[in-house]
PDB file of N, CA and C and ligand atoms in Angstrom:
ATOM      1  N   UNK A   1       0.846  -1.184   0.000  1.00  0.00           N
ATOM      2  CA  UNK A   1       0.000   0.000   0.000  1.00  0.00           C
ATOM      3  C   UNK A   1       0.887   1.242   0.000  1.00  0.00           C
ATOM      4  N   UNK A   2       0.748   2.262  -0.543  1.00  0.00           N
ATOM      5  CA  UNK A   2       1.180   3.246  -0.522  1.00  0.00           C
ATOM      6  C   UNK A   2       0.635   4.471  -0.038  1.00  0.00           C
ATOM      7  N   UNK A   3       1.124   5.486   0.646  1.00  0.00           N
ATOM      8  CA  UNK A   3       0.927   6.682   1.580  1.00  0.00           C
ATOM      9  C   UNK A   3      -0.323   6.596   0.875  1.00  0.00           C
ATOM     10  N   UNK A   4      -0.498   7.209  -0.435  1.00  0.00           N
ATOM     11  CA  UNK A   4      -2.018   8.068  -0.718  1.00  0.00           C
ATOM     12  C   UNK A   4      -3.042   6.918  -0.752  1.00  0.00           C
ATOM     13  N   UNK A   5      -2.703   5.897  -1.159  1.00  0.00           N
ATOM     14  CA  UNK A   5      -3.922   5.251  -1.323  1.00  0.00           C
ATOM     15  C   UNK A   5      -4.695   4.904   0.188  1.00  0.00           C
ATOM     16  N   UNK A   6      -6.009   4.286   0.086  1.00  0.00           N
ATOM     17  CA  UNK A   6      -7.230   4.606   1.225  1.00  0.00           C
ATOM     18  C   UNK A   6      -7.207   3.796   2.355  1.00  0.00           C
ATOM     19  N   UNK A   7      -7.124   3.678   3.347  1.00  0.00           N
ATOM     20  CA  UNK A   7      -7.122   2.607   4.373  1.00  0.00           C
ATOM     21  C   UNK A   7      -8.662   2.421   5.136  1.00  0.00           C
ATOM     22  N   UNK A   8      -8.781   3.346   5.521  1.00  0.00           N
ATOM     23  CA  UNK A   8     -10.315   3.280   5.651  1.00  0.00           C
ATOM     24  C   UNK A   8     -10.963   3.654   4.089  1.00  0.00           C
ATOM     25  N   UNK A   9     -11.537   2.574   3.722  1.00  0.00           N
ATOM     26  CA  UNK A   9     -12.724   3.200   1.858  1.00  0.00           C
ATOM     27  C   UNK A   9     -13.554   3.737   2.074  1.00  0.00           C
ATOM     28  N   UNK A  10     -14.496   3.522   3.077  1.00  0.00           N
ATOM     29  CA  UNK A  10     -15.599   4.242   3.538  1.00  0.00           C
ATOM     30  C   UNK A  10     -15.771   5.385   3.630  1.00  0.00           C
ATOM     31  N   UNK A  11     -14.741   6.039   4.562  1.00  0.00           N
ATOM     32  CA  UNK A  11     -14.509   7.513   4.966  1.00  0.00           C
ATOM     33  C   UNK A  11     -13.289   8.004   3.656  1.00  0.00           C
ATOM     34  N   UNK A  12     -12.336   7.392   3.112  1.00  0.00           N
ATOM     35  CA  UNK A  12     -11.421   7.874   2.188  1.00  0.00           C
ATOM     36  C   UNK A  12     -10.570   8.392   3.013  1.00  0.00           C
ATOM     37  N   UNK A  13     -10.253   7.601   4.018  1.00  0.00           N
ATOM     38  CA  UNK A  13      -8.938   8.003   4.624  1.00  0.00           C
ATOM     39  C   UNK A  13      -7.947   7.492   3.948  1.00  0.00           C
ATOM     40  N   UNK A  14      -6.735   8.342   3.882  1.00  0.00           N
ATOM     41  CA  UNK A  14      -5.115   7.518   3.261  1.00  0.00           C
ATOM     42  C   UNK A  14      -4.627   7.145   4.053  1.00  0.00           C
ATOM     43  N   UNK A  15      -3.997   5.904   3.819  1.00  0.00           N
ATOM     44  CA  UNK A  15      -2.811   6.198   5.116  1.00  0.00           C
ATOM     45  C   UNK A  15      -1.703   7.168   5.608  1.00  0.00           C
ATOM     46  N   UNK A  16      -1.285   8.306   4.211  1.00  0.00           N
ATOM     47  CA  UNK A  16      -0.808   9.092   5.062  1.00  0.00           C
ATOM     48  C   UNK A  16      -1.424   9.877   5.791  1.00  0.00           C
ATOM     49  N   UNK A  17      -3.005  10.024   5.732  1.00  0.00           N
ATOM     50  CA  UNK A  17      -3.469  10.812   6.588  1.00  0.00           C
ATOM     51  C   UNK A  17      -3.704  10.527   8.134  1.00  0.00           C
ATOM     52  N   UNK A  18      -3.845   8.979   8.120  1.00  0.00           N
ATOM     53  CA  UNK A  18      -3.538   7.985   9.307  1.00  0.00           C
ATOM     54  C   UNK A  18      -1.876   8.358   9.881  1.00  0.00           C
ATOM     55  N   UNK A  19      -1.237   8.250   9.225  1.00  0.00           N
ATOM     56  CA  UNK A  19       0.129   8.057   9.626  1.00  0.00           C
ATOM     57  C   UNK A  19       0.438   9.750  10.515  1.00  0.00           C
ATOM     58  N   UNK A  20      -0.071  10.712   9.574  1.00  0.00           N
ATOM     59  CA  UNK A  20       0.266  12.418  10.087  1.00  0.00           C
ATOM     60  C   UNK A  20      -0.557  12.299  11.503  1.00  0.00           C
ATOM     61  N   UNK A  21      -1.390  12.109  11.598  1.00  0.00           N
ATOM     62  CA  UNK A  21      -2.417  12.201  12.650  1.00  0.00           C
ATOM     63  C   UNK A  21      -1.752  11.514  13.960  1.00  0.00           C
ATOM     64  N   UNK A  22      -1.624  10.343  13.729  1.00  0.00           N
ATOM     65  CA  UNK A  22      -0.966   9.317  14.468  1.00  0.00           C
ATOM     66  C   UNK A  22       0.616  10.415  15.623  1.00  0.00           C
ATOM     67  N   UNK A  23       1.451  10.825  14.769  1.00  0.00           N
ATOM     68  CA  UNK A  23       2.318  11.631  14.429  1.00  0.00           C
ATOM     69  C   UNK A  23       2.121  13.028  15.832  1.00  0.00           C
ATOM     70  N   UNK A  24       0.759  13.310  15.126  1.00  0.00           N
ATOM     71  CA  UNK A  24       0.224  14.818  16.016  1.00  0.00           C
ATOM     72  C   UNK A  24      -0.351  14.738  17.120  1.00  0.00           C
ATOM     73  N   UNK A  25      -1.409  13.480  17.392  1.00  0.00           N
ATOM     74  CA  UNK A  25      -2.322  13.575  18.219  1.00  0.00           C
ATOM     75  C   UNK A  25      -1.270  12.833  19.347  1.00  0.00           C
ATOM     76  N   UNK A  26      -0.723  11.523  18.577  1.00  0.00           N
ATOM     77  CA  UNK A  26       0.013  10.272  19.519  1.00  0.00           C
ATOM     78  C   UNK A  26      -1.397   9.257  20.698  1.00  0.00           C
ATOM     79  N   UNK A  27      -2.169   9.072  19.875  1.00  0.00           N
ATOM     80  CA  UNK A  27      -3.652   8.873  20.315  1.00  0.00           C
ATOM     81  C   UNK A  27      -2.629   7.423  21.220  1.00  0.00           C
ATOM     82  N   UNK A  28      -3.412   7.198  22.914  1.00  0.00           N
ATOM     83  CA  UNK A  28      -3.379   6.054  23.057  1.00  0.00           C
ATOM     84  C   UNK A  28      -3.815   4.793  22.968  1.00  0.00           C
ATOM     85  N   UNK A  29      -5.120   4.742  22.138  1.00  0.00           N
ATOM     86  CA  UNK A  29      -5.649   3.577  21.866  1.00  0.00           C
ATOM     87  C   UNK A  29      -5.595   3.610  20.551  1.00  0.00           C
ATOM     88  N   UNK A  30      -6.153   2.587  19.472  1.00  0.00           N
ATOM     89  CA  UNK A  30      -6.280   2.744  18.373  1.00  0.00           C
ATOM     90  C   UNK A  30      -7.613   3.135  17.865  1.00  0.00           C
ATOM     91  N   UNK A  31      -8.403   3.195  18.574  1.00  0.00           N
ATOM     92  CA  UNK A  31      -9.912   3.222  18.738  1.00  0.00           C
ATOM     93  C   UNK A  31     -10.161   4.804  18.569  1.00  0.00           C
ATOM     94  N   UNK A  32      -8.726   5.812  18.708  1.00  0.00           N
ATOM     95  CA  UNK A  32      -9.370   6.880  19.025  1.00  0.00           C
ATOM     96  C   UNK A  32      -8.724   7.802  17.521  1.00  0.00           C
ATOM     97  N   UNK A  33      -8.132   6.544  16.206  1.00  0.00           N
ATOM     98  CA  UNK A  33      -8.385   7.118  15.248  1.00  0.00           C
ATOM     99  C   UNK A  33      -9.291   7.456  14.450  1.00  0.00           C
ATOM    100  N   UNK A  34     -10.453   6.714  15.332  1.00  0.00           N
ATOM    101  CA  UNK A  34     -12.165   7.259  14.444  1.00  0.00           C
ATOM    102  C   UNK A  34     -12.494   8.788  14.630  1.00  0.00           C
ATOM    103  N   UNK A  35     -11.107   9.700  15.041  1.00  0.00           N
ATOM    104  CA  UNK A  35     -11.383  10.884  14.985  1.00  0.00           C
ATOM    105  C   UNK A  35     -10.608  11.454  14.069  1.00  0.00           C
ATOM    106  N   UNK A  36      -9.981  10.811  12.891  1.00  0.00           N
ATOM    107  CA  UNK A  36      -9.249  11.189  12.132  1.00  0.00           C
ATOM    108  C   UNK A  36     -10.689  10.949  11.009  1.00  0.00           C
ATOM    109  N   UNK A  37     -11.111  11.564  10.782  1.00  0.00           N
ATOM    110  CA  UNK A  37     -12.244  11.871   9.253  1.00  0.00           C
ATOM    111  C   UNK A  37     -13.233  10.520   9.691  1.00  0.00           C
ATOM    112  N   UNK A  38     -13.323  10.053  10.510  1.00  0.00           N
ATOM    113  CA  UNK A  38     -14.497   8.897  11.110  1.00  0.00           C
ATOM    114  C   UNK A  38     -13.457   7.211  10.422  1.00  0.00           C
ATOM    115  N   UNK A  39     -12.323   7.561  10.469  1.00  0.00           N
ATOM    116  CA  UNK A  39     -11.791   6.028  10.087  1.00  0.00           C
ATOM    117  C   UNK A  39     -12.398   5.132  11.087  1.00  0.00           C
ATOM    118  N   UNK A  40     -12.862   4.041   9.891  1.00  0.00           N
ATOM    119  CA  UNK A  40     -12.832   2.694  11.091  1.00  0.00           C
ATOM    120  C   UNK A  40     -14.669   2.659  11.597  1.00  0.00           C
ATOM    121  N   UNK A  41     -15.323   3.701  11.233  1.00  0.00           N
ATOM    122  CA  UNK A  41     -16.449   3.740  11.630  1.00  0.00           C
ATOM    123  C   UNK A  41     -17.378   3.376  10.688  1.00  0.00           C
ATOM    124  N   UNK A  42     -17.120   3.119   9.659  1.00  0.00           N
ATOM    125  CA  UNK A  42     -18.448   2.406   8.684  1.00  0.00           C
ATOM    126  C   UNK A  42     -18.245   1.007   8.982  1.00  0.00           C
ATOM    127  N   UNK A  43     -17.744  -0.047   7.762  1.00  0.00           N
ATOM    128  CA  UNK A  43     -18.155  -1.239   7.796  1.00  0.00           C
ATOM    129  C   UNK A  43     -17.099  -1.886   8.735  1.00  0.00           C
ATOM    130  N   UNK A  44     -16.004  -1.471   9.326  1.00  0.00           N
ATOM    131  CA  UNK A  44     -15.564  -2.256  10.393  1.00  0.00           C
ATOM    132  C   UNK A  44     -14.457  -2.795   9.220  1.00  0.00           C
ATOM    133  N   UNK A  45     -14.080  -2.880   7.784  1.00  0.00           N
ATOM    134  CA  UNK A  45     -12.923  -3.713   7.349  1.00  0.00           C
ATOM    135  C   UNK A  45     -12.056  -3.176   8.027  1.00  0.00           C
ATOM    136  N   UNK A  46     -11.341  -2.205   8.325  1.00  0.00           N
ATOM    137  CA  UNK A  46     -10.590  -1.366   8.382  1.00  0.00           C
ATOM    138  C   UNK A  46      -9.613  -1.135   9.626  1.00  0.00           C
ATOM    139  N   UNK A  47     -10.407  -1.892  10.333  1.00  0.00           N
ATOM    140  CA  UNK A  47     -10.123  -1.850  12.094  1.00  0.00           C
ATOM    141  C   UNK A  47      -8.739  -2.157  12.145  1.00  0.00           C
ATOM    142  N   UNK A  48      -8.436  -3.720  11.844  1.00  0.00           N
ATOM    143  CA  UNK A  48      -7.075  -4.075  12.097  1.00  0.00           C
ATOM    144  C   UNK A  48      -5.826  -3.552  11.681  1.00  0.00           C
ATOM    145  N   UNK A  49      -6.894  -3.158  10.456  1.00  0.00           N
ATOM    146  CA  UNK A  49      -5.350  -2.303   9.953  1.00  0.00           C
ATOM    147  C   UNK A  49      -5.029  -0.751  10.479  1.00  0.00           C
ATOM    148  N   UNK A  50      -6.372  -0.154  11.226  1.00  0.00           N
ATOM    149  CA  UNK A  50      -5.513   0.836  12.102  1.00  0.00           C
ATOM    150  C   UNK A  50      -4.742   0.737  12.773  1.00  0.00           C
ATOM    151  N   UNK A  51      -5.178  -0.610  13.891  1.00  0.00           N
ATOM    152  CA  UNK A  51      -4.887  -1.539  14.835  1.00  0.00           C
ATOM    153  C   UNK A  51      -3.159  -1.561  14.464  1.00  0.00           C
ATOM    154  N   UNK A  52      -2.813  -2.055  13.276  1.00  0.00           N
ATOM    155  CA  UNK A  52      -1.749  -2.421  12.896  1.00  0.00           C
ATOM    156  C   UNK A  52      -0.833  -1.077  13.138  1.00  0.00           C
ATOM    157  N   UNK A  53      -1.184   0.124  12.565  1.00  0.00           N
ATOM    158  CA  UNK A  53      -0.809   1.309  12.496  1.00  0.00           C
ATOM    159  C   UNK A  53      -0.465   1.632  13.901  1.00  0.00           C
ATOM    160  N   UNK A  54      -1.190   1.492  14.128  1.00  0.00           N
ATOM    161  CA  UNK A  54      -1.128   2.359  15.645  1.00  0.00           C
ATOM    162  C   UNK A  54      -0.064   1.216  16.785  1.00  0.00           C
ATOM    163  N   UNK A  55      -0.155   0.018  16.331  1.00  0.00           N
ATOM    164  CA  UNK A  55       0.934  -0.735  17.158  1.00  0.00           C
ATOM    165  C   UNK A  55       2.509  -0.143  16.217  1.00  0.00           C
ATOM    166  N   UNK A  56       2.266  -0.336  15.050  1.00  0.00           N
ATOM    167  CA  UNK A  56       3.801   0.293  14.543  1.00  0.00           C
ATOM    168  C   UNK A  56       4.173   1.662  15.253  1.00  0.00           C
ATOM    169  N   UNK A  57       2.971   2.798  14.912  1.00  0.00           N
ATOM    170  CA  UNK A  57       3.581   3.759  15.917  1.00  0.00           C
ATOM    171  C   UNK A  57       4.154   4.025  17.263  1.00  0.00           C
ATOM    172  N   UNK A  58       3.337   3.013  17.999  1.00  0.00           N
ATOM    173  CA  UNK A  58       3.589   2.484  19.683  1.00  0.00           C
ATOM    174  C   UNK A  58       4.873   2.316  19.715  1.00  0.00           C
ATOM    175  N   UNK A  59       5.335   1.153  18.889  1.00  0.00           N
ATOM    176  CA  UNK A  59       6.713   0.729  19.241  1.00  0.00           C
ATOM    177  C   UNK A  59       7.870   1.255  18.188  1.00  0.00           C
ATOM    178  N   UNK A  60       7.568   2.286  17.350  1.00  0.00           N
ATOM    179  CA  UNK A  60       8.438   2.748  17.480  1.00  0.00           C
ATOM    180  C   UNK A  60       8.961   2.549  15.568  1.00  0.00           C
ATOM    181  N   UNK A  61       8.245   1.888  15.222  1.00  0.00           N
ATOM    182  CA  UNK A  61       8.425   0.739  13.471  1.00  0.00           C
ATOM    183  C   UNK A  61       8.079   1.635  12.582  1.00  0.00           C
ATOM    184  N   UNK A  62       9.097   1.673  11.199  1.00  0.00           N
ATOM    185  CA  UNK A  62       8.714   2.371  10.275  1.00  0.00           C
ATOM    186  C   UNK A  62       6.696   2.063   9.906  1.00  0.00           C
ATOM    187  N   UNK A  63       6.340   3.140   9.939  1.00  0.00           N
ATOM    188  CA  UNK A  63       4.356   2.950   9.687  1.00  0.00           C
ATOM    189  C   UNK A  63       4.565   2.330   8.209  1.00  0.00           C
ATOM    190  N   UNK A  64       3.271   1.507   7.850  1.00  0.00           N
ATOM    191  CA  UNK A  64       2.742   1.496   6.551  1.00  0.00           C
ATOM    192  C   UNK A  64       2.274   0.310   6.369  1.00  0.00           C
ATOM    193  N   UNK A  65       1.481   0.180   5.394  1.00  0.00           N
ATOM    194  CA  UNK A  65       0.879  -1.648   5.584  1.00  0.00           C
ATOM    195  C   UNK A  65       1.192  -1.825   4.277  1.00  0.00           C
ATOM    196  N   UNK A  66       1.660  -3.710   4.632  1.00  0.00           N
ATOM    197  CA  UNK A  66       2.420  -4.088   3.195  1.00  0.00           C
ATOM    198  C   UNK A  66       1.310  -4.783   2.214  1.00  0.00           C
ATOM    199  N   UNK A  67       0.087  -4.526   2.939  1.00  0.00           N
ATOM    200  CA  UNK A  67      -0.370  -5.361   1.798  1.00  0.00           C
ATOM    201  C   UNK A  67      -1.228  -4.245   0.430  1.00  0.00           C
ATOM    202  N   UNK A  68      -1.313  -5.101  -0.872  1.00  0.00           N
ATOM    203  CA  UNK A  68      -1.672  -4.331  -1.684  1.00  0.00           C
ATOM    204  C   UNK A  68      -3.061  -4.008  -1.953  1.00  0.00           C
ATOM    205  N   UNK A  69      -2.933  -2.749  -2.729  1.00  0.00           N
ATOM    206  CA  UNK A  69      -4.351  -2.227  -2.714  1.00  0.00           C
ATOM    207  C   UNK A  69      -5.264  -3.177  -3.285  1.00  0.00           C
ATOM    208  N   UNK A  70      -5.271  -3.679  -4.268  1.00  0.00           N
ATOM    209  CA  UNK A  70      -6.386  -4.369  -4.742  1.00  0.00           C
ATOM    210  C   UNK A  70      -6.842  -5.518  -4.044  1.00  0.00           C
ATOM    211  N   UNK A  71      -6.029  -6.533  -3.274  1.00  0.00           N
ATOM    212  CA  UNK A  71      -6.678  -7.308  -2.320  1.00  0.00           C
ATOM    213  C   UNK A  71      -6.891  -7.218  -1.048  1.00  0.00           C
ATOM    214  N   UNK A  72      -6.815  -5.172  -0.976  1.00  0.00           N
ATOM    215  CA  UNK A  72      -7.109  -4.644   0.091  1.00  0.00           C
ATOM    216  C   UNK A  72      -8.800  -4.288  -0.248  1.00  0.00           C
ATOM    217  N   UNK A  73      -8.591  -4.111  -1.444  1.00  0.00           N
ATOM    218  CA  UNK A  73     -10.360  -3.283  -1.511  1.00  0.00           C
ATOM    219  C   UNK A  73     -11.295  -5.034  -2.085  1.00  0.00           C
ATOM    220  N   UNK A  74     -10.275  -5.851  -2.121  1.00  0.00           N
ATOM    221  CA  UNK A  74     -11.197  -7.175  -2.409  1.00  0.00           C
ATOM    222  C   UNK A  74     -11.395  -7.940  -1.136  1.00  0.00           C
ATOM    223  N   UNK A  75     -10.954  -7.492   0.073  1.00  0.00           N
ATOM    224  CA  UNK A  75     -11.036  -8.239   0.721  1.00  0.00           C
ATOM    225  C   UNK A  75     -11.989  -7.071   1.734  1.00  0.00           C
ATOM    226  N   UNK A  76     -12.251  -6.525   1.399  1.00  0.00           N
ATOM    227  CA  UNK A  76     -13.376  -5.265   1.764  1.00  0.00           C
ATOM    228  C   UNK A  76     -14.487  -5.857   1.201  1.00  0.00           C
ATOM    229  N   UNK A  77     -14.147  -6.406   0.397  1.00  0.00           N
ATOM    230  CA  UNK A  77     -15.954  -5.784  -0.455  1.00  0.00           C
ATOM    231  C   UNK A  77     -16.688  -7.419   0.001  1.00  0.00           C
ATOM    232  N   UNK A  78     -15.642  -8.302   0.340  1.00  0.00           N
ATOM    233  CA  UNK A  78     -16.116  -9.758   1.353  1.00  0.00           C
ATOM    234  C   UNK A  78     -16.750  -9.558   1.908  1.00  0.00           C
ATOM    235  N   UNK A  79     -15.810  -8.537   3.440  1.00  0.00           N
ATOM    236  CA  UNK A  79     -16.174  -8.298   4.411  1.00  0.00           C
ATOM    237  C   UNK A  79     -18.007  -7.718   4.321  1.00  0.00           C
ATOM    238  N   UNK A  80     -17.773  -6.877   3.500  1.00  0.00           N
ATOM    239  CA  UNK A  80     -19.214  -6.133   3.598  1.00  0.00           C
ATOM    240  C   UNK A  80     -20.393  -7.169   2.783  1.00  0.00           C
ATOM    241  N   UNK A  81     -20.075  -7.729   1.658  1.00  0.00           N
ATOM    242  CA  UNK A  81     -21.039  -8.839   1.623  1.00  0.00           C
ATOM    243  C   UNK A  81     -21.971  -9.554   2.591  1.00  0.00           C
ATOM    244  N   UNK A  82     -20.281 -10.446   3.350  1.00  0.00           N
ATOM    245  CA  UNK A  82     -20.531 -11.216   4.550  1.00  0.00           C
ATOM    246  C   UNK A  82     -21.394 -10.575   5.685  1.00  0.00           C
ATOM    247  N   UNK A  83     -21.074  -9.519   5.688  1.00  0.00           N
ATOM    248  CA  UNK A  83     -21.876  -8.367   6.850  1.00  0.00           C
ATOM    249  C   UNK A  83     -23.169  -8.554   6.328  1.00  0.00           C
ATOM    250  N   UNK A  84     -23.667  -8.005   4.813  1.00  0.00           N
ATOM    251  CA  UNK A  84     -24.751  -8.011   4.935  1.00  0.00           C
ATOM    252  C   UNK A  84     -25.653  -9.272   4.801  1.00  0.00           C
ATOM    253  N   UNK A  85     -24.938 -10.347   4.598  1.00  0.00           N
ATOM    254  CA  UNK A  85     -25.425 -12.059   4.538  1.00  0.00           C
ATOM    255  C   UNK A  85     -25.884 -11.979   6.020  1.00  0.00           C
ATOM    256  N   UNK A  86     -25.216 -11.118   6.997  1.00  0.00           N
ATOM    257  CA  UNK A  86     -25.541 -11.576   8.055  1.00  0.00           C
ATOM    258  C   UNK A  86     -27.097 -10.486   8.664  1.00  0.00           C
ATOM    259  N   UNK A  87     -26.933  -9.582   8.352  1.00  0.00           N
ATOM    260  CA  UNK A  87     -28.077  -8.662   8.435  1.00  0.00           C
ATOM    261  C   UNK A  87     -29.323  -9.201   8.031  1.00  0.00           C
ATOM    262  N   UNK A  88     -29.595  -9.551   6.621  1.00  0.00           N
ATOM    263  CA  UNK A  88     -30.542 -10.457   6.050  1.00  0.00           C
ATOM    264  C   UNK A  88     -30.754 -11.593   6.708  1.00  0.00           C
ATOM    265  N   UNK A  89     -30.035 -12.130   7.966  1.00  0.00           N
ATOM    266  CA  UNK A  89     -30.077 -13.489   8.670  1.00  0.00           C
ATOM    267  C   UNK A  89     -30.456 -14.525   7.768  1.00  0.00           C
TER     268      UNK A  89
HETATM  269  S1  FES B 101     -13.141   0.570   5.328  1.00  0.00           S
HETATM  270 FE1  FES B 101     -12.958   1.688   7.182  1.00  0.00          FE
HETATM  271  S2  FES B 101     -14.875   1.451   8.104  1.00  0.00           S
HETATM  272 FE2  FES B 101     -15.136   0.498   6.163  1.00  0.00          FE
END
């Protein structure tokens, strides 16, 4: 993945906008990047990989997630399927 492209899709967060924030605020949970443009607050794909972010920042690790965009937004569009398979019970 690279800086500009989206980590949260929902909200259209980048990760560098994750990463600056991270940077400024130094949030202690990861929970409290849903105040960076509402990341993490629509369908929930998105969580771990703040999760991920925010442990790299903790300890100290160059930020960024290695995986790539397209079986980042394919493994999104599962997630939200599966979500709504489950809504429809
Ligand atoms: S991708 Fe972030 S909440 Fe859906």
């Amino acid at each position: 993945m690279q800086n500009d492209d989206e980590v949260c899709l929902c909200f259209h967060v980048s990760q560098r906008k994750l990463i600056a924030y991270l940077r400024r605020t130094k949030p202690r949970v990861a929970s409290q990047l849903a105040q960076c443009l509402d990341a993490g607050t629509g369908c929930g794909w998105c969580r771990p990989f703040l999760n991920k972010l925010h442990q790299q920042w903790q300890q100290g690790e160059p930020m960024g997630l290695t995986v790539g965009r397209a079986s980042y937004a394919e493994g999104r569009d599962r997630h939200r399927a599966k979500s709504e398979d489950r809504d429809q019970g």
